[in-house]
Backbone as ProteinMPNN parsed JSONL, in Angstrom:
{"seq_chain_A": "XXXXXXXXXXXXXXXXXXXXXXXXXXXXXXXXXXXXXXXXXXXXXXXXXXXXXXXXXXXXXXXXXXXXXXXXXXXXXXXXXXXXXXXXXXXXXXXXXXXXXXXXXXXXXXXXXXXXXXXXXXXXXXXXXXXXXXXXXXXXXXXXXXXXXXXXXXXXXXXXXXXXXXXXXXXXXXXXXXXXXXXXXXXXXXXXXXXXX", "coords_chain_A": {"N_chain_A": [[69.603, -13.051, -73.819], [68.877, -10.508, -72.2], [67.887, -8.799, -69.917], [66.319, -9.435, -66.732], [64.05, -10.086, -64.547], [64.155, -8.934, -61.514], [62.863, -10.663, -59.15], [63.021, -13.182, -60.098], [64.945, -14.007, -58.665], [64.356, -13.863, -56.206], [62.506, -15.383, -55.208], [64.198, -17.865, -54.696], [66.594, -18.834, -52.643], [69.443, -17.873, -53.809], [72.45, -17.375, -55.071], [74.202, -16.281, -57.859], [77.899, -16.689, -59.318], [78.781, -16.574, -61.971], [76.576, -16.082, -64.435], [77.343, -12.988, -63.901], [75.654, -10.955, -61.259], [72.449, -9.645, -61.688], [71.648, -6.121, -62.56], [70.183, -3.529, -60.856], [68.635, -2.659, -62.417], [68.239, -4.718, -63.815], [69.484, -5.7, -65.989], [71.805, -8.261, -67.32], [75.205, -8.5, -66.749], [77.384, -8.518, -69.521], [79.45, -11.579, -70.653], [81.877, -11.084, -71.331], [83.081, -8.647, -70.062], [82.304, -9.651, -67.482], [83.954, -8.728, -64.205], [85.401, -10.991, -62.852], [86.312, -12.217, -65.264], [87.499, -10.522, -67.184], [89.76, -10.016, -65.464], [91.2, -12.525, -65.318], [91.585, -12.68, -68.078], [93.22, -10.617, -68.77], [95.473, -11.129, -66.668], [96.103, -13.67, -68.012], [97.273, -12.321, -70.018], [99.49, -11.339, -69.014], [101.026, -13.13, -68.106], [101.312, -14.678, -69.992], [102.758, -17.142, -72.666], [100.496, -19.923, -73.54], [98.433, -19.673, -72.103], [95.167, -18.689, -71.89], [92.21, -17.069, -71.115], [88.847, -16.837, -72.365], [85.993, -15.572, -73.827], [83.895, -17.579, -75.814], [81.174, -18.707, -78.465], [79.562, -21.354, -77.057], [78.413, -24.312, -78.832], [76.997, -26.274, -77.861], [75.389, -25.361, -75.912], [74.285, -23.171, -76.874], [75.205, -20.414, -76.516], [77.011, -18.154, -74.97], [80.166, -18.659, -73.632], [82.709, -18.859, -70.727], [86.142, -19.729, -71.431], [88.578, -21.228, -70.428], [91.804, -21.831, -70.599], [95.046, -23.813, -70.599], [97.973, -23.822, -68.763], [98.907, -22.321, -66.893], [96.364, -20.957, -66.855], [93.258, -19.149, -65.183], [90.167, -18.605, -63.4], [89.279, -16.381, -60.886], [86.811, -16.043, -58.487], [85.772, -13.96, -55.653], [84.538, -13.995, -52.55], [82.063, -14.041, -50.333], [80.336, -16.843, -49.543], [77.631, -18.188, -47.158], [75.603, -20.395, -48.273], [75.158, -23.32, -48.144], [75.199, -25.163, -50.681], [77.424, -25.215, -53.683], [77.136, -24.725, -57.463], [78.164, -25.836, -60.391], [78.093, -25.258, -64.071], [79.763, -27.006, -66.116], [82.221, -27.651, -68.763], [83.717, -30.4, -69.997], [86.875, -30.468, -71.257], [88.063, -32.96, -72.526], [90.562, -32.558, -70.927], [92.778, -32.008, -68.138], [91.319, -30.786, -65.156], [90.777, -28.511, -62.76], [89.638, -26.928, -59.286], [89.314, -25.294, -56.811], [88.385, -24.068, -53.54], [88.045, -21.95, -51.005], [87.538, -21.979, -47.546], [86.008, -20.719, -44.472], [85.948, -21.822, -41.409], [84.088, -22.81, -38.562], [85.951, -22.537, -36.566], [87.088, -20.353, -37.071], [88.889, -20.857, -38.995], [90.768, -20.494, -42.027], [90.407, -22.615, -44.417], [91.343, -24.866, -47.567], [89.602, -26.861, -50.265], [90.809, -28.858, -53.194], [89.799, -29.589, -55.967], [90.086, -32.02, -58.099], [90.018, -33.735, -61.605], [92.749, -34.657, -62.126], [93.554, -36.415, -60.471], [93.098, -39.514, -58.366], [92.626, -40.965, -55.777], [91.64, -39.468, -52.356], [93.097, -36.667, -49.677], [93.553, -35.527, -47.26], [94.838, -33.087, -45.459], [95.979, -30.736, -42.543], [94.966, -27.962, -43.112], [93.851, -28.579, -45.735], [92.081, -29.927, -48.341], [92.478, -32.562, -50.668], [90.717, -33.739, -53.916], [89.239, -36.271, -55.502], [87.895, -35.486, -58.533], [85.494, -37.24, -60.638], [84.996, -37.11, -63.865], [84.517, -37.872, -66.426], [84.587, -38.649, -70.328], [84.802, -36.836, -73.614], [83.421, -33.974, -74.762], [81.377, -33.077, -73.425], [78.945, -31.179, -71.214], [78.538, -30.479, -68.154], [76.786, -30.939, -65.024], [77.593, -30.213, -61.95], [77.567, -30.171, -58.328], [77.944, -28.94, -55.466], [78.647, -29.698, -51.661], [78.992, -27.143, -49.895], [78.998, -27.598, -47.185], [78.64, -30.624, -46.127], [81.501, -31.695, -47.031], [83.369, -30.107, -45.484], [82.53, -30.354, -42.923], [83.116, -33.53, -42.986], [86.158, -33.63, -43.78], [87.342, -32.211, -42.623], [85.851, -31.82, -39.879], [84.877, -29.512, -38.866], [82.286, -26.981, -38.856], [81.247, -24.894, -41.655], [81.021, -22.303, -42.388], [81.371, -19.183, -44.285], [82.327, -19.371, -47.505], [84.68, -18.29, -49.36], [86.437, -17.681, -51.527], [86.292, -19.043, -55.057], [88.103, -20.679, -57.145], [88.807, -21.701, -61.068], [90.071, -23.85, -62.563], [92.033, -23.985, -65.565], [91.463, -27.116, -67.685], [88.817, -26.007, -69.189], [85.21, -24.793, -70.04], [82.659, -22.584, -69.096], [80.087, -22.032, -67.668], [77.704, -21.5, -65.877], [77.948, -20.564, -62.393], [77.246, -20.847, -59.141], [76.115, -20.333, -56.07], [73.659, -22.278, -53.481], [70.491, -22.696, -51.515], [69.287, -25.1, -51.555], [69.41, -28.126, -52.764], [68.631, -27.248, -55.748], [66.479, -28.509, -58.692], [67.351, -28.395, -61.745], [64.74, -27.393, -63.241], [63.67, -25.83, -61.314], [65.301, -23.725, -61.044], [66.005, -19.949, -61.677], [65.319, -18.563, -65.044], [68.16, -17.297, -65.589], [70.174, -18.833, -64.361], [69.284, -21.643, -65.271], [70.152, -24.051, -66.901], [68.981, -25.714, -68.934], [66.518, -24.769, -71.212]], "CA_chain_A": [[69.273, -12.863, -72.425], [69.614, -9.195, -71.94], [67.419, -8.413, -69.144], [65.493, -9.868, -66.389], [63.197, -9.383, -63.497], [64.705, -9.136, -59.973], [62.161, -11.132, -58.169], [63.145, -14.481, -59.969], [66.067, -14.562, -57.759], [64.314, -13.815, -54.981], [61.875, -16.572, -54.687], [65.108, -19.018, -54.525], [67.934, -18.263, -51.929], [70.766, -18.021, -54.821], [73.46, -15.989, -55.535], [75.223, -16.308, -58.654], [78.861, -15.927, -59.464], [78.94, -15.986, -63.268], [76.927, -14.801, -64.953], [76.891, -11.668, -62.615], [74.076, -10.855, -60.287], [71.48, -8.456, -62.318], [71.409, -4.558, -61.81], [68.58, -2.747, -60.304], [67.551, -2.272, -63.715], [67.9, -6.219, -64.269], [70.178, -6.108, -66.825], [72.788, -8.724, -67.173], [76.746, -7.932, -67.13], [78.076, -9.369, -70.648], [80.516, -11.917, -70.011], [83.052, -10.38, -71.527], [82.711, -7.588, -68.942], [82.067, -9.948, -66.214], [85.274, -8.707, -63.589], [86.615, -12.173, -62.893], [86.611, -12.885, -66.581], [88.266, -9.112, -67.319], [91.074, -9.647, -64.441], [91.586, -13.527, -65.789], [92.101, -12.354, -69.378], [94.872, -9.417, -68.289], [96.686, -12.095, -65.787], [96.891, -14.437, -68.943], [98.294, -11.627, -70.941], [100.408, -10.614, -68.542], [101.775, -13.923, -68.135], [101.516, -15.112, -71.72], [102.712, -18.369, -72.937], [99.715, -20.544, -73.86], [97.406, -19.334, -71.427], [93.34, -18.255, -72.205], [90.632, -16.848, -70.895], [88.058, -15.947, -73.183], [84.52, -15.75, -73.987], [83.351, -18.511, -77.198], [80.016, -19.526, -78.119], [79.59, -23.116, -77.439], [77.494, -24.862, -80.168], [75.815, -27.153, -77.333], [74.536, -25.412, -75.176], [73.915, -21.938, -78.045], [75.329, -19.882, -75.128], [78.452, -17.777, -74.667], [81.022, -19.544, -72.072], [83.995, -18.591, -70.433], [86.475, -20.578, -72.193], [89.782, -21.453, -70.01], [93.278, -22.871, -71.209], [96.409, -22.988, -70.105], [98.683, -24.289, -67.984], [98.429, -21.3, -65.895], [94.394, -19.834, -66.906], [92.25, -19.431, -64.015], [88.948, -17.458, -62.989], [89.211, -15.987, -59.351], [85.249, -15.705, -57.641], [85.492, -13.704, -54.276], [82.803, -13.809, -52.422], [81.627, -14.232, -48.923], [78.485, -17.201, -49.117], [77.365, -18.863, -46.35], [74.855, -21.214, -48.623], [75.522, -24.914, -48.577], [75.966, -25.798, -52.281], [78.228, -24.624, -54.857], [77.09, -24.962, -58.405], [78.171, -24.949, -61.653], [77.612, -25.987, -65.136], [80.961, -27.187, -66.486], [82.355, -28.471, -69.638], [85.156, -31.299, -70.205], [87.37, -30.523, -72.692], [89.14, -33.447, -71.933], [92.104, -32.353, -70.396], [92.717, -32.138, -66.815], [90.525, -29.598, -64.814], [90.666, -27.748, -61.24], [88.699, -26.286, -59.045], [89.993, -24.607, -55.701], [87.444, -23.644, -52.855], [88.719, -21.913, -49.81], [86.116, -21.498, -46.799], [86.304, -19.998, -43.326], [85.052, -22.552, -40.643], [83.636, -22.618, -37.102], [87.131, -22.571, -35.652], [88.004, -19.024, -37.988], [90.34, -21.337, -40.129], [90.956, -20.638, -43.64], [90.428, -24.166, -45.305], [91.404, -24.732, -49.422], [89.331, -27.891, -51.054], [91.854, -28.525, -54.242], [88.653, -30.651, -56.802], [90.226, -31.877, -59.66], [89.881, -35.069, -62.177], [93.862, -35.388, -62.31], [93.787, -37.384, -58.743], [92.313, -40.786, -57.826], [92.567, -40.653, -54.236], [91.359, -37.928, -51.27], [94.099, -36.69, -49.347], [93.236, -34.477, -46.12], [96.077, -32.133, -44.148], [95.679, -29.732, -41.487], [94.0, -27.154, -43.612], [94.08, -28.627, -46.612], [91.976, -31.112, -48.39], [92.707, -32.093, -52.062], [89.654, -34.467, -53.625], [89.447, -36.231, -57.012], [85.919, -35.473, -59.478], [85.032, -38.235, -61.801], [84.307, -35.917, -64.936], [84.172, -38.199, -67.66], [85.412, -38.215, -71.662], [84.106, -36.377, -74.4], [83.198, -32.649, -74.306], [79.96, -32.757, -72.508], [78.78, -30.084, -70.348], [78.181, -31.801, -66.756], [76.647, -30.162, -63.494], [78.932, -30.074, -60.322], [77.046, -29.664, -57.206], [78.94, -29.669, -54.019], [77.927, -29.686, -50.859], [80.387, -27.541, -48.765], [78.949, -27.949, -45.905], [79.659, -31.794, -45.691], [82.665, -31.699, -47.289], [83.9, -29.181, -44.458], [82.726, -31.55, -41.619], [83.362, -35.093, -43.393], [87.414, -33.856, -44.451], [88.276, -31.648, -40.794], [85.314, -32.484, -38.685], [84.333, -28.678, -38.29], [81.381, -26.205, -39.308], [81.344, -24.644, -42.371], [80.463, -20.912, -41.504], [81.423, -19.034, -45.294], [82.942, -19.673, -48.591], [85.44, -17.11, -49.373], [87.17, -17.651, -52.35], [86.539, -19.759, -55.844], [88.942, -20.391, -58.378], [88.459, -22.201, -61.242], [91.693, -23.441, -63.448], [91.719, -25.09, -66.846], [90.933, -26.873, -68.603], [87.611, -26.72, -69.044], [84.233, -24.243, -70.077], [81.766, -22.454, -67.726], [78.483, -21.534, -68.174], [77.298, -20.818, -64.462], [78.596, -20.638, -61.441], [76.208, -20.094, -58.44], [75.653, -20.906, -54.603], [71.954, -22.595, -53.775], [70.895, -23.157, -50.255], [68.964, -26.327, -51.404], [69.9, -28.676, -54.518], [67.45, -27.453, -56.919], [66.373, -28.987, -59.982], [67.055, -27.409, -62.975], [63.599, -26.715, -63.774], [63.235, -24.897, -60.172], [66.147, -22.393, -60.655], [65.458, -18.809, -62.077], [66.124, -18.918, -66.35], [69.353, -16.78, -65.988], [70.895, -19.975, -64.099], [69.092, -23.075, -65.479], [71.282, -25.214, -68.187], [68.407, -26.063, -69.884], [65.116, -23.941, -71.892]], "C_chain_A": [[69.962, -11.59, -71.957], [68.991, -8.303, -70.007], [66.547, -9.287, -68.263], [64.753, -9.574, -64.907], [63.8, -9.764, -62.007], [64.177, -10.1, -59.085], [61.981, -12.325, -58.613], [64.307, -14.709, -59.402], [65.538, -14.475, -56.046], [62.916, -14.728, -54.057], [62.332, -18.02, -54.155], [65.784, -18.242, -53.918], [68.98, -18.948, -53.229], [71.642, -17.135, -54.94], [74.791, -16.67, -56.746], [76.38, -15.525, -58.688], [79.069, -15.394, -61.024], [77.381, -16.739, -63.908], [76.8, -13.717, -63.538], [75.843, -11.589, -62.347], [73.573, -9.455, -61.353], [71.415, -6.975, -61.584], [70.629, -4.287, -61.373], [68.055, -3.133, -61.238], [67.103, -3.536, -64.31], [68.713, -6.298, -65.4], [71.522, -7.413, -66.342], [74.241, -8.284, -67.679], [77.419, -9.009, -68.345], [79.06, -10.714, -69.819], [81.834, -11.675, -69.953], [83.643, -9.228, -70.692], [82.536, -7.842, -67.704], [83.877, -9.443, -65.397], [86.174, -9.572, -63.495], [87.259, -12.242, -64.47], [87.552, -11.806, -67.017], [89.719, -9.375, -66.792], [91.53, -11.191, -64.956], [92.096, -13.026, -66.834], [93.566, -11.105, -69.149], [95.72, -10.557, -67.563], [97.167, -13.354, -66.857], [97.777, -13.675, -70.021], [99.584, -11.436, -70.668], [101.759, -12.215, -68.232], [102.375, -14.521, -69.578], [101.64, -16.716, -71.955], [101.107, -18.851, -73.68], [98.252, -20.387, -73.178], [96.578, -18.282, -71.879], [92.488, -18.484, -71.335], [90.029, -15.725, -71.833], [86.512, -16.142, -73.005], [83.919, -16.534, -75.503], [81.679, -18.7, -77.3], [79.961, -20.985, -77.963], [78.408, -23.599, -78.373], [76.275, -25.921, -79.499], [74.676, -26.966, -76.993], [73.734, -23.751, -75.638], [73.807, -20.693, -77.279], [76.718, -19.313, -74.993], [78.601, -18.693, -73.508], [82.171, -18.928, -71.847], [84.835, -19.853, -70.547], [88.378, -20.721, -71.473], [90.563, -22.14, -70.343], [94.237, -22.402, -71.009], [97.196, -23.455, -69.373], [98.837, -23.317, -66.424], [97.072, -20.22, -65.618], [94.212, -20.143, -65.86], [91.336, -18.31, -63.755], [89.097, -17.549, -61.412], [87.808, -15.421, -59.362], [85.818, -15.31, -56.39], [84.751, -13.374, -54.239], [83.222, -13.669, -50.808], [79.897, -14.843, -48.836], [78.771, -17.855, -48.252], [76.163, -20.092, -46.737], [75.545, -22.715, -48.897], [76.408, -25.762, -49.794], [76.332, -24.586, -53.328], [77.978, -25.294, -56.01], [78.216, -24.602, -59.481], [78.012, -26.389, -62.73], [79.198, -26.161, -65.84], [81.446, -27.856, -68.098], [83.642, -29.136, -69.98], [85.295, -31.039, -71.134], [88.244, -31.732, -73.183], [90.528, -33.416, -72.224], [91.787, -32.222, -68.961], [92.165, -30.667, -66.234], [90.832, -29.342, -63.377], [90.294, -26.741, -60.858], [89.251, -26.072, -57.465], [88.886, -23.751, -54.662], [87.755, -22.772, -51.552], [87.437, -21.084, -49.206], [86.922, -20.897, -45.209], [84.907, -21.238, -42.296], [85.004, -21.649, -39.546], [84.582, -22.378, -35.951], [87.422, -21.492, -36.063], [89.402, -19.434, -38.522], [89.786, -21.447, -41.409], [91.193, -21.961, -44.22], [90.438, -23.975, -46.773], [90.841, -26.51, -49.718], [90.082, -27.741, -52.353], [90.94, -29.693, -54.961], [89.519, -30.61, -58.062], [90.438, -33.224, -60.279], [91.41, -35.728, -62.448], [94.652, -36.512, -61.01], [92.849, -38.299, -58.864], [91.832, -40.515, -56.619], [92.168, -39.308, -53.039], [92.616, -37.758, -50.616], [93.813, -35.101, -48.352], [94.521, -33.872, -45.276], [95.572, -31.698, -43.285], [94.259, -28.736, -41.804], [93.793, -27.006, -45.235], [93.415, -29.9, -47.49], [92.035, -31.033, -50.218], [91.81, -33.82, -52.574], [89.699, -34.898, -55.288], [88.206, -36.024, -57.412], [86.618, -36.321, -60.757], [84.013, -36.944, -62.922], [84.216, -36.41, -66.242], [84.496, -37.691, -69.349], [84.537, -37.846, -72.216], [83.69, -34.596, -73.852], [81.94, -32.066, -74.342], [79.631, -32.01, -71.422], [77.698, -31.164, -68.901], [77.891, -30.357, -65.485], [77.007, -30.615, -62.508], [77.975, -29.626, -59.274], [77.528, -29.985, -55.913], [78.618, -29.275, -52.752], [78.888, -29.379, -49.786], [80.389, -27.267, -47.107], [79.592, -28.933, -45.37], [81.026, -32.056, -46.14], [83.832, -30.618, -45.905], [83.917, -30.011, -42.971], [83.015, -32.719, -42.331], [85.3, -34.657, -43.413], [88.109, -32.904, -42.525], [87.208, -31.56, -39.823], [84.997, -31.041, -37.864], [82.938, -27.933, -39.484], [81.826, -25.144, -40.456], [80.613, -23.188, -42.494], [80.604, -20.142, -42.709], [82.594, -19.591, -46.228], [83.208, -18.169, -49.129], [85.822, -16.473, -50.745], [86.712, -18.959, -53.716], [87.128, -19.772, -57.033], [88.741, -21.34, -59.514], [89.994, -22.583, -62.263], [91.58, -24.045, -64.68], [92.197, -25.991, -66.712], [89.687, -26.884, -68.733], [86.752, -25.176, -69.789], [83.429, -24.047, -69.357], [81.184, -22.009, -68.245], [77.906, -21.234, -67.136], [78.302, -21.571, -63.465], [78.213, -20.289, -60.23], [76.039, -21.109, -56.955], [74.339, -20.858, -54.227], [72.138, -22.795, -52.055], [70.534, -24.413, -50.075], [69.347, -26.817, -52.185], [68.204, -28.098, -55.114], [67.724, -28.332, -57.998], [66.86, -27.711, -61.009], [66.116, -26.476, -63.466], [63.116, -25.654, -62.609], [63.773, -23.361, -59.793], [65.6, -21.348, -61.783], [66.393, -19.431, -63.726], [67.235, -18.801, -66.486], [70.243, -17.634, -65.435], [70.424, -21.197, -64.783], [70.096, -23.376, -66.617], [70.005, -25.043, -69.206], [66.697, -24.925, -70.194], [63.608, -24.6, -71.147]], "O_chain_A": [[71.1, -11.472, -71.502], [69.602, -7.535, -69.263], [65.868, -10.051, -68.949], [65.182, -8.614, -64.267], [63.813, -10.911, -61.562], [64.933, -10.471, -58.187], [61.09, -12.974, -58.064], [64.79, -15.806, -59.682], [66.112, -14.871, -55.031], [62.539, -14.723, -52.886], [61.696, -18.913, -53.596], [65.846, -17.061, -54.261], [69.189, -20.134, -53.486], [71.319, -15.95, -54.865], [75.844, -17.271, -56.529], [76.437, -14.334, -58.383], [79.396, -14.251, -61.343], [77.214, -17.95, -63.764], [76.215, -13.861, -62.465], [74.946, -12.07, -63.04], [74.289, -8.5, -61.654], [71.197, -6.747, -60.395], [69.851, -5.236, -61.478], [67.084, -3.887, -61.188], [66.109, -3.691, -65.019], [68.508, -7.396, -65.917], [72.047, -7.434, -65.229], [74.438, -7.804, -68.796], [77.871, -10.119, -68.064], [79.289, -10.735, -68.61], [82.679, -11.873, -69.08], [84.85, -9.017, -70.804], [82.527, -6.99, -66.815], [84.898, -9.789, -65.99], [87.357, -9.425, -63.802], [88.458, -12.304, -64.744], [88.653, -12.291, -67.28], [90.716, -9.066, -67.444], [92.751, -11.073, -65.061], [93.299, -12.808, -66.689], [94.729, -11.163, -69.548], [96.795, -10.805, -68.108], [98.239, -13.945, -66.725], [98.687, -14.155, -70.698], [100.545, -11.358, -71.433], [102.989, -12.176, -68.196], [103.513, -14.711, -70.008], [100.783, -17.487, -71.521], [100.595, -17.992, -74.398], [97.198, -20.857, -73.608], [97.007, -17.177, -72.213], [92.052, -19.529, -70.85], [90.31, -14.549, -72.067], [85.982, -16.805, -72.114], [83.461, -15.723, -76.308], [81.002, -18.825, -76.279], [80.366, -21.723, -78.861], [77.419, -22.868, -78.42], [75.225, -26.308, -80.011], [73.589, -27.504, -77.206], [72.847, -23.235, -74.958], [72.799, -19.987, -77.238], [77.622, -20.143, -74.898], [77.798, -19.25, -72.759], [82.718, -18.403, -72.817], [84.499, -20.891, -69.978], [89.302, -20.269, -72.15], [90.212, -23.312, -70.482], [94.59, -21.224, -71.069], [96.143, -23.952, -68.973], [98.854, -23.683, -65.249], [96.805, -19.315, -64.828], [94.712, -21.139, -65.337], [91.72, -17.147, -63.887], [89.044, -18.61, -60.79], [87.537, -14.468, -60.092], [86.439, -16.215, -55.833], [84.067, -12.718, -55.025], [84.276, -13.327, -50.271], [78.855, -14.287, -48.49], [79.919, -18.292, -48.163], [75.727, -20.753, -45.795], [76.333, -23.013, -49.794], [77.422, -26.451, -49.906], [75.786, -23.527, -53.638], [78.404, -26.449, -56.024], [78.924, -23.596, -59.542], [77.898, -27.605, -62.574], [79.738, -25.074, -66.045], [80.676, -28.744, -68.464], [84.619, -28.435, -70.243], [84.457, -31.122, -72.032], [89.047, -31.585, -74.105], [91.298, -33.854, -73.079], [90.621, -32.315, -68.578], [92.499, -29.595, -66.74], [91.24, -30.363, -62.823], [90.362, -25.691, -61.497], [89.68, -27.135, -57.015], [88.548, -22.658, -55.117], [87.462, -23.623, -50.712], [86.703, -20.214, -49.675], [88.125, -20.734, -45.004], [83.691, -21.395, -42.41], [85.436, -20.51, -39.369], [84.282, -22.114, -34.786], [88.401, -21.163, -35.392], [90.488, -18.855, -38.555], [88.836, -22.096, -41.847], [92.354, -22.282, -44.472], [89.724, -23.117, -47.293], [91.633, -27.398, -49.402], [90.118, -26.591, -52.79], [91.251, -30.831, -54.609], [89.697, -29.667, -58.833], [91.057, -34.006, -59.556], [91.545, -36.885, -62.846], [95.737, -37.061, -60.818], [91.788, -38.021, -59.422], [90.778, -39.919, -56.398], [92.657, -38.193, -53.219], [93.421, -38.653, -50.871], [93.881, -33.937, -48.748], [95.014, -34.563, -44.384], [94.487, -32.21, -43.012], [93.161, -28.655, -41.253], [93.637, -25.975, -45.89], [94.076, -30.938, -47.448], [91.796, -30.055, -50.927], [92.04, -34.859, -51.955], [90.075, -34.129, -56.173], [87.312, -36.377, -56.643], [87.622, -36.2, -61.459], [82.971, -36.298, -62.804], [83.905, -35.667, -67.173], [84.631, -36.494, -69.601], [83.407, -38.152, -71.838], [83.716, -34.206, -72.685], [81.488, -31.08, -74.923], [80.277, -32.378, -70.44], [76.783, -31.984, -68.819], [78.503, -29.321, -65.225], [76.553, -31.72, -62.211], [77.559, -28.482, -59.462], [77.516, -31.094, -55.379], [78.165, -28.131, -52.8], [79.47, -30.164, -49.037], [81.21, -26.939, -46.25], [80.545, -28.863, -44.594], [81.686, -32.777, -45.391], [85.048, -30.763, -45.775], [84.847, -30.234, -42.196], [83.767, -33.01, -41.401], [85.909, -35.62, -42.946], [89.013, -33.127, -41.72], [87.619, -31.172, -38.729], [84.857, -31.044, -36.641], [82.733, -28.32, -40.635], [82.83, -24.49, -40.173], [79.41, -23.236, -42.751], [79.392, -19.963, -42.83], [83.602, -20.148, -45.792], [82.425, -17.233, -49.289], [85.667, -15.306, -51.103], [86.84, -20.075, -53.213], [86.789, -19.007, -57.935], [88.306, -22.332, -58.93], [90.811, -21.724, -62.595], [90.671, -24.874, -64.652], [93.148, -26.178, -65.954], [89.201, -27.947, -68.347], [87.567, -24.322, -70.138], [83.076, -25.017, -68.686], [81.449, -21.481, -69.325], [77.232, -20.252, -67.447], [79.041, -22.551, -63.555], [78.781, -19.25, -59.895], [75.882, -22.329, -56.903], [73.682, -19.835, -54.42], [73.175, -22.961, -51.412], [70.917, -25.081, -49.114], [69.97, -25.997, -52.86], [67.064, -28.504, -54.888], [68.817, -28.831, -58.266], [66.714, -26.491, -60.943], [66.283, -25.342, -63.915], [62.311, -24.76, -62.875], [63.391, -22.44, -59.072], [64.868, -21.752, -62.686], [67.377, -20.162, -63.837], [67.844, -19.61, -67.185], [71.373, -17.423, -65.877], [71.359, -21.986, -64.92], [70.799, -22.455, -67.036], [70.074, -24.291, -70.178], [65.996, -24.499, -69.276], [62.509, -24.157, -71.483]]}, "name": "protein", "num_of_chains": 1, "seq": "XXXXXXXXXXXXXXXXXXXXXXXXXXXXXXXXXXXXXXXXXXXXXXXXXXXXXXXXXXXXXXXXXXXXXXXXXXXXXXXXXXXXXXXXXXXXXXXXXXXXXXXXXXXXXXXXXXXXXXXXXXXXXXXXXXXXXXXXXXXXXXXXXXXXXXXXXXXXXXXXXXXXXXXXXXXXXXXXXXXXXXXXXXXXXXXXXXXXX"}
């Protein structure tokens, strides 16, 4: 998947984070080359220890992935969407995973959702809500679709105006990473996002 045509993204309101959004020319940005993945891999060097970010093929899904581990790995997405749902295609390695959202509501407060399978319980602050995901054993690639609109009014009871910031931490595998304004199906999103052929 080296190239593709501009105008299957633009029959769906989408905006992918990984893989990168297509050039003019429609090419796609390697992943190895993608920026987050670039500035992840230097911040694990620079820290060291046990911490990875790389690029593997996975054997499932016959698909490079960005491949996080670590006690301190993580992929930083800045953005600025204002679309509803946050995708992605994820894979349990099982070990414990997190996922870090920070939005800008209707009040102009910086809010951080803290998603991750090492919590049971929800647990809401001021500006701070931290949420558990049921992610299941075995190292199956699972789709995440979150909806941060309601999650923005259901946890502080305001409007959900953009999404700023996504981080993603290990452990785990990514394969997309993309804001929709409706839930699509699989079969509805453009090839360079779907999971499946």
């Amino acid at each position: 998947m080296t190239a593709i045509e501009l105008d299957e993204l633009e029959d769906k309101l989408v905006e992918p984070l990984l893989p990168s959004p297509p050039s003019e020319k429609g090419d796609l940005t390697p992943l190895e080359l993608h920026p987050a993945v670039l500035l992840a891999d230097d911040e694990c060097q620079q820290v060291g220890g046990d911490n990875v970010v790389q690029v593997v093929e996975d054997t499932d899904v016959h698909q490079p992935v960005v491949e996080i581990r670590g006690s301190d790995a993580r992929v930083v997405f800045n953005c600025h969407n204002v679309m509803q749902f946050l995708v992605l295609f994820v894979k349990n390695l099982d070990a414990y995973f997190a996922l870090d959202i920070e939005v800008v509501d209707d009040t102009k407060t910086y809010r951080t959702f803290h998603i991750t399978n090492s919590r049971s319980l929800a647990r809401v602050q001021a500006s701070a809500c931290q949420m558990p995901l049921v992610f299941g054993k075995g190292g199956t690639w699972r789709h995440v679709c979150l909806d941060v609109h309601r999650m923005c009014l259901d946890a502080f009871g305001t409007h959900h105006v953009a999404t700023v910031q996504v981080t993603v931490h290990a452990t785990c595998r990514l394969l997309r990473v993309f804001f929709q304004d409706v839930d699509y199906s699989d079969a509805e999103l453009p090839p360079m996002l779907a999971l499946l052929d």
